[in-house]
C-alpha cells in the first residue's frame, strides 16, 4: 500500500505494483508460467523454491542464492540486545534464506556472552561450536561444513574470533553474501 501511494503521488497507476497474497505452490506455478503478464520473477525463499523457479519458469527469472547469514557480536555490543537479535534471527523463521546460520563472537566477551547465548537458545537451537566456543559452553562440535551450510533449521554454528577484522575475514570466506550483521 505504501508503494501504491507513492506511485499515485507520482501520477502513476497504483496497480503497477501488486501484492500476491496467495503463496501456495499452485499460485507460484501460475506466476512462473504467466508469459505476457509477468515481466520478471525474483524468487525469494529456500533452495527448493529457487530450484523450482529455475527449472519451471517460462518467464524471465533471476536466480537468487542461498543465505549463509552471519551475526558478529563485537566486544562493545550491548549483550542483551545482541541476544534478542540472535534469538529473533535464528528462531522466528529458521527456514528462510535470511535466517542467521552463524554467530561469531569477539574473544573479548566470549567468556561472558556465550553462557548467556547458551542459556537463551539451547532449549530451541542446536549450537555447533568451534573448538574455542566448545571450551566455553556445552554443545555439539562443529563439523567441517557447518560454517558453510544453510541449515534452514534450529541449528546455529558458533565461533570465537579475535576481532572485527577476523570476523570480516571469516564472513568473506564463508558467506553467500545474502545478509550479515555486526552488533557493536
Short mmCIF file of C-alpha atoms in Angstrom, two decimals:
data_model
loop_
_atom_site.label_atom_id
_atom_site.label_comp_id
_atom_site.label_asym_id
_atom_site.label_seq_id
_atom_site.Cartn_x
_atom_site.Cartn_y
_atom_site.Cartn_z
CA UNK A 1 0.00 0.00 0.00
CA UNK A 2 2.90 2.39 0.68
CA UNK A 3 4.37 1.72 -2.77
CA UNK A 4 0.98 2.19 -4.38
CA UNK A 5 0.54 5.50 -2.54
CA UNK A 6 3.96 6.58 -3.81
CA UNK A 7 3.01 5.68 -7.37
CA UNK A 8 -0.20 7.67 -7.09
CA UNK A 9 1.74 10.64 -5.66
CA UNK A 10 3.95 10.47 -8.77
CA UNK A 11 0.84 10.43 -11.01
CA UNK A 12 1.37 6.79 -11.94
CA UNK A 13 -1.20 3.99 -11.74
CA UNK A 14 -1.19 2.38 -8.30
CA UNK A 15 -1.78 -1.00 -9.97
CA UNK A 16 1.79 -1.03 -11.31
CA UNK A 17 2.73 -2.72 -8.03
CA UNK A 18 0.61 -5.54 -6.72
CA UNK A 19 0.89 -7.94 -3.82
CA UNK A 20 0.19 -11.60 -4.48
CA UNK A 21 -1.24 -12.87 -1.23
CA UNK A 22 -1.73 -16.49 -2.31
CA UNK A 23 1.61 -18.17 -1.55
CA UNK A 24 0.58 -21.70 -2.49
CA UNK A 25 2.58 -23.87 -4.90
CA UNK A 26 -0.24 -23.55 -7.43
CA UNK A 27 -0.02 -19.75 -7.37
CA UNK A 28 3.79 -19.91 -7.66
CA UNK A 29 3.47 -22.19 -10.69
CA UNK A 30 0.98 -19.81 -12.27
CA UNK A 31 3.39 -16.89 -11.81
CA UNK A 32 6.26 -18.92 -13.28
CA UNK A 33 4.27 -19.56 -16.44
CA UNK A 34 2.46 -16.22 -16.81
CA UNK A 35 4.10 -15.29 -20.12
CA UNK A 36 2.87 -11.88 -21.23
CA UNK A 37 1.76 -10.93 -17.70
CA UNK A 38 4.91 -11.24 -15.57
CA UNK A 39 7.97 -9.36 -16.78
CA UNK A 40 10.45 -10.76 -14.27
CA UNK A 41 10.44 -13.21 -11.38
CA UNK A 42 12.88 -12.81 -8.49
CA UNK A 43 12.24 -15.77 -6.19
CA UNK A 44 12.98 -15.14 -2.53
CA UNK A 45 12.98 -18.23 -0.37
CA UNK A 46 14.68 -21.50 0.23
CA UNK A 47 16.65 -23.65 -2.17
CA UNK A 48 13.51 -25.62 -3.14
CA UNK A 49 11.66 -22.53 -4.36
CA UNK A 50 14.68 -21.23 -6.25
CA UNK A 51 15.23 -24.62 -7.91
CA UNK A 52 11.54 -24.85 -8.85
CA UNK A 53 11.67 -21.40 -10.45
CA UNK A 54 14.84 -22.03 -12.42
CA UNK A 55 13.51 -25.39 -13.67
CA UNK A 56 9.89 -24.42 -14.38
CA UNK A 57 9.73 -20.69 -15.11
CA UNK A 58 8.62 -19.70 -18.60
CA UNK A 59 9.09 -16.02 -17.76
CA UNK A 60 12.47 -14.37 -17.15
CA UNK A 61 13.80 -15.38 -13.75
CA UNK A 62 16.74 -14.09 -11.73
CA UNK A 63 18.20 -16.94 -9.70
CA UNK A 64 18.86 -15.80 -6.15
CA UNK A 65 21.28 -17.56 -3.87
CA UNK A 66 21.05 -19.25 -0.55
CA UNK A 67 21.71 -17.42 2.65
CA UNK A 68 24.51 -18.35 4.98
CA UNK A 69 23.88 -15.29 7.14
CA UNK A 70 26.26 -14.21 9.90
CA UNK A 71 25.91 -12.15 13.05
CA UNK A 72 29.11 -10.87 14.64
CA UNK A 73 28.86 -9.78 18.29
CA UNK A 74 31.60 -7.25 18.96
CA UNK A 75 33.28 -6.68 22.31
CA UNK A 76 31.44 -3.37 22.72
CA UNK A 77 27.98 -4.78 21.97
CA UNK A 78 25.01 -4.39 24.26
CA UNK A 79 24.79 -8.07 25.14
CA UNK A 80 21.07 -8.11 25.90
CA UNK A 81 20.31 -6.52 22.51
CA UNK A 82 22.67 -8.99 20.86
CA UNK A 83 20.84 -11.91 22.49
CA UNK A 84 17.47 -10.53 21.40
CA UNK A 85 18.70 -10.07 17.83
CA UNK A 86 20.23 -13.55 17.68
CA UNK A 87 17.13 -15.20 19.11
CA UNK A 88 14.88 -13.44 16.62
CA UNK A 89 17.21 -14.00 13.66
CA UNK A 90 17.50 -17.74 14.36
CA UNK A 91 14.16 -18.77 15.82
CA UNK A 92 11.42 -16.56 14.38
CA UNK A 93 11.57 -18.22 10.93
CA UNK A 94 14.58 -20.56 10.75
CA UNK A 95 13.67 -21.96 7.33
CA UNK A 96 14.01 -18.69 5.40
CA UNK A 97 17.08 -17.58 3.44
CA UNK A 98 17.79 -14.62 5.71
CA UNK A 99 17.77 -16.54 9.00
CA UNK A 100 21.01 -16.39 10.97
CA UNK A 101 23.16 -19.50 10.44
CA UNK A 102 26.45 -18.39 12.04
CA UNK A 103 27.23 -16.42 15.18
CA UNK A 104 30.73 -15.02 15.55
CA UNK A 105 31.68 -13.67 18.97
CA UNK A 106 34.58 -11.41 19.88
CA UNK A 107 37.01 -13.20 22.18
CA UNK A 108 36.95 -10.06 24.37
CA UNK A 109 33.44 -11.00 25.60
CA UNK A 110 33.14 -14.69 24.72
CA UNK A 111 33.57 -15.99 28.28
CA UNK A 112 30.74 -13.74 29.47
CA UNK A 113 28.49 -13.76 26.38
CA UNK A 114 28.50 -17.42 25.30
CA UNK A 115 26.96 -18.76 28.55
CA UNK A 116 24.15 -16.22 28.08
CA UNK A 117 23.72 -17.34 24.45
CA UNK A 118 23.61 -20.97 25.58
CA UNK A 119 21.03 -20.18 28.28
CA UNK A 120 18.87 -18.25 25.80
CA UNK A 121 18.96 -20.60 22.80
CA UNK A 122 19.99 -24.14 23.73
CA UNK A 123 16.46 -25.30 24.58
CA UNK A 124 15.36 -24.50 20.99
CA UNK A 125 18.57 -24.35 18.95
CA UNK A 126 21.36 -26.85 18.46
CA UNK A 127 24.63 -24.97 18.88
CA UNK A 128 27.51 -26.26 16.74
CA UNK A 129 30.69 -24.95 18.27
CA UNK A 130 34.20 -24.31 17.03
CA UNK A 131 36.93 -25.58 19.42
CA UNK A 132 37.23 -22.27 21.31
CA UNK A 133 33.45 -21.97 21.82
CA UNK A 134 33.27 -25.67 22.81
CA UNK A 135 35.80 -24.96 25.55
CA UNK A 136 33.45 -22.28 26.89
CA UNK A 137 29.92 -23.76 26.67
CA UNK A 138 28.32 -27.17 26.06
CA UNK A 139 27.13 -28.03 22.58
CA UNK A 140 27.92 -30.15 19.56
CA UNK A 141 31.34 -29.83 17.94
CA UNK A 142 31.09 -28.04 14.62
CA UNK A 143 31.73 -30.28 11.64
CA UNK A 144 33.88 -29.48 8.65
CA UNK A 145 30.98 -27.95 6.67
CA UNK A 146 28.97 -26.31 9.46
CA UNK A 147 30.24 -22.81 8.71
CA UNK A 148 29.39 -23.30 5.01
CA UNK A 149 25.87 -24.68 5.46
CA UNK A 150 22.48 -23.05 5.14
CA UNK A 151 20.76 -25.13 7.84
CA UNK A 152 17.22 -23.72 7.41
CA UNK A 153 16.58 -25.27 10.80
CA UNK A 154 17.10 -24.69 14.52
CA UNK A 155 20.89 -25.02 14.20
CA UNK A 156 23.45 -22.25 14.74
CA UNK A 157 27.18 -22.52 14.12
CA UNK A 158 29.15 -20.54 16.71
CA UNK A 159 32.79 -19.41 16.62
CA UNK A 160 35.01 -17.15 18.67
CA UNK A 161 37.11 -14.69 16.67
CA UNK A 162 39.80 -12.26 17.85
CA UNK A 163 38.23 -9.06 16.49
CA UNK A 164 36.08 -7.44 13.81
CA UNK A 165 38.79 -7.91 11.16
CA UNK A 166 38.84 -11.66 11.82
CA UNK A 167 35.03 -11.70 11.74
CA UNK A 168 35.04 -9.92 8.37
CA UNK A 169 37.63 -12.39 7.02
CA UNK A 170 35.52 -15.33 8.23
CA UNK A 171 32.42 -13.84 6.63
CA UNK A 172 34.24 -13.26 3.31
CA UNK A 173 35.39 -16.89 3.35
CA UNK A 174 32.06 -18.49 4.29
CA UNK A 175 29.20 -16.15 3.40
CA UNK A 176 26.89 -16.32 0.40
CA UNK A 177 26.65 -12.52 0.56
CA UNK A 178 22.98 -12.51 1.48
CA UNK A 179 22.70 -10.77 4.86
CA UNK A 180 25.29 -10.06 7.51
CA UNK A 181 25.16 -8.10 10.78
CA UNK A 182 27.64 -6.56 13.19
CA UNK A 183 26.35 -5.80 16.65
CA UNK A 184 28.53 -3.24 18.39
#
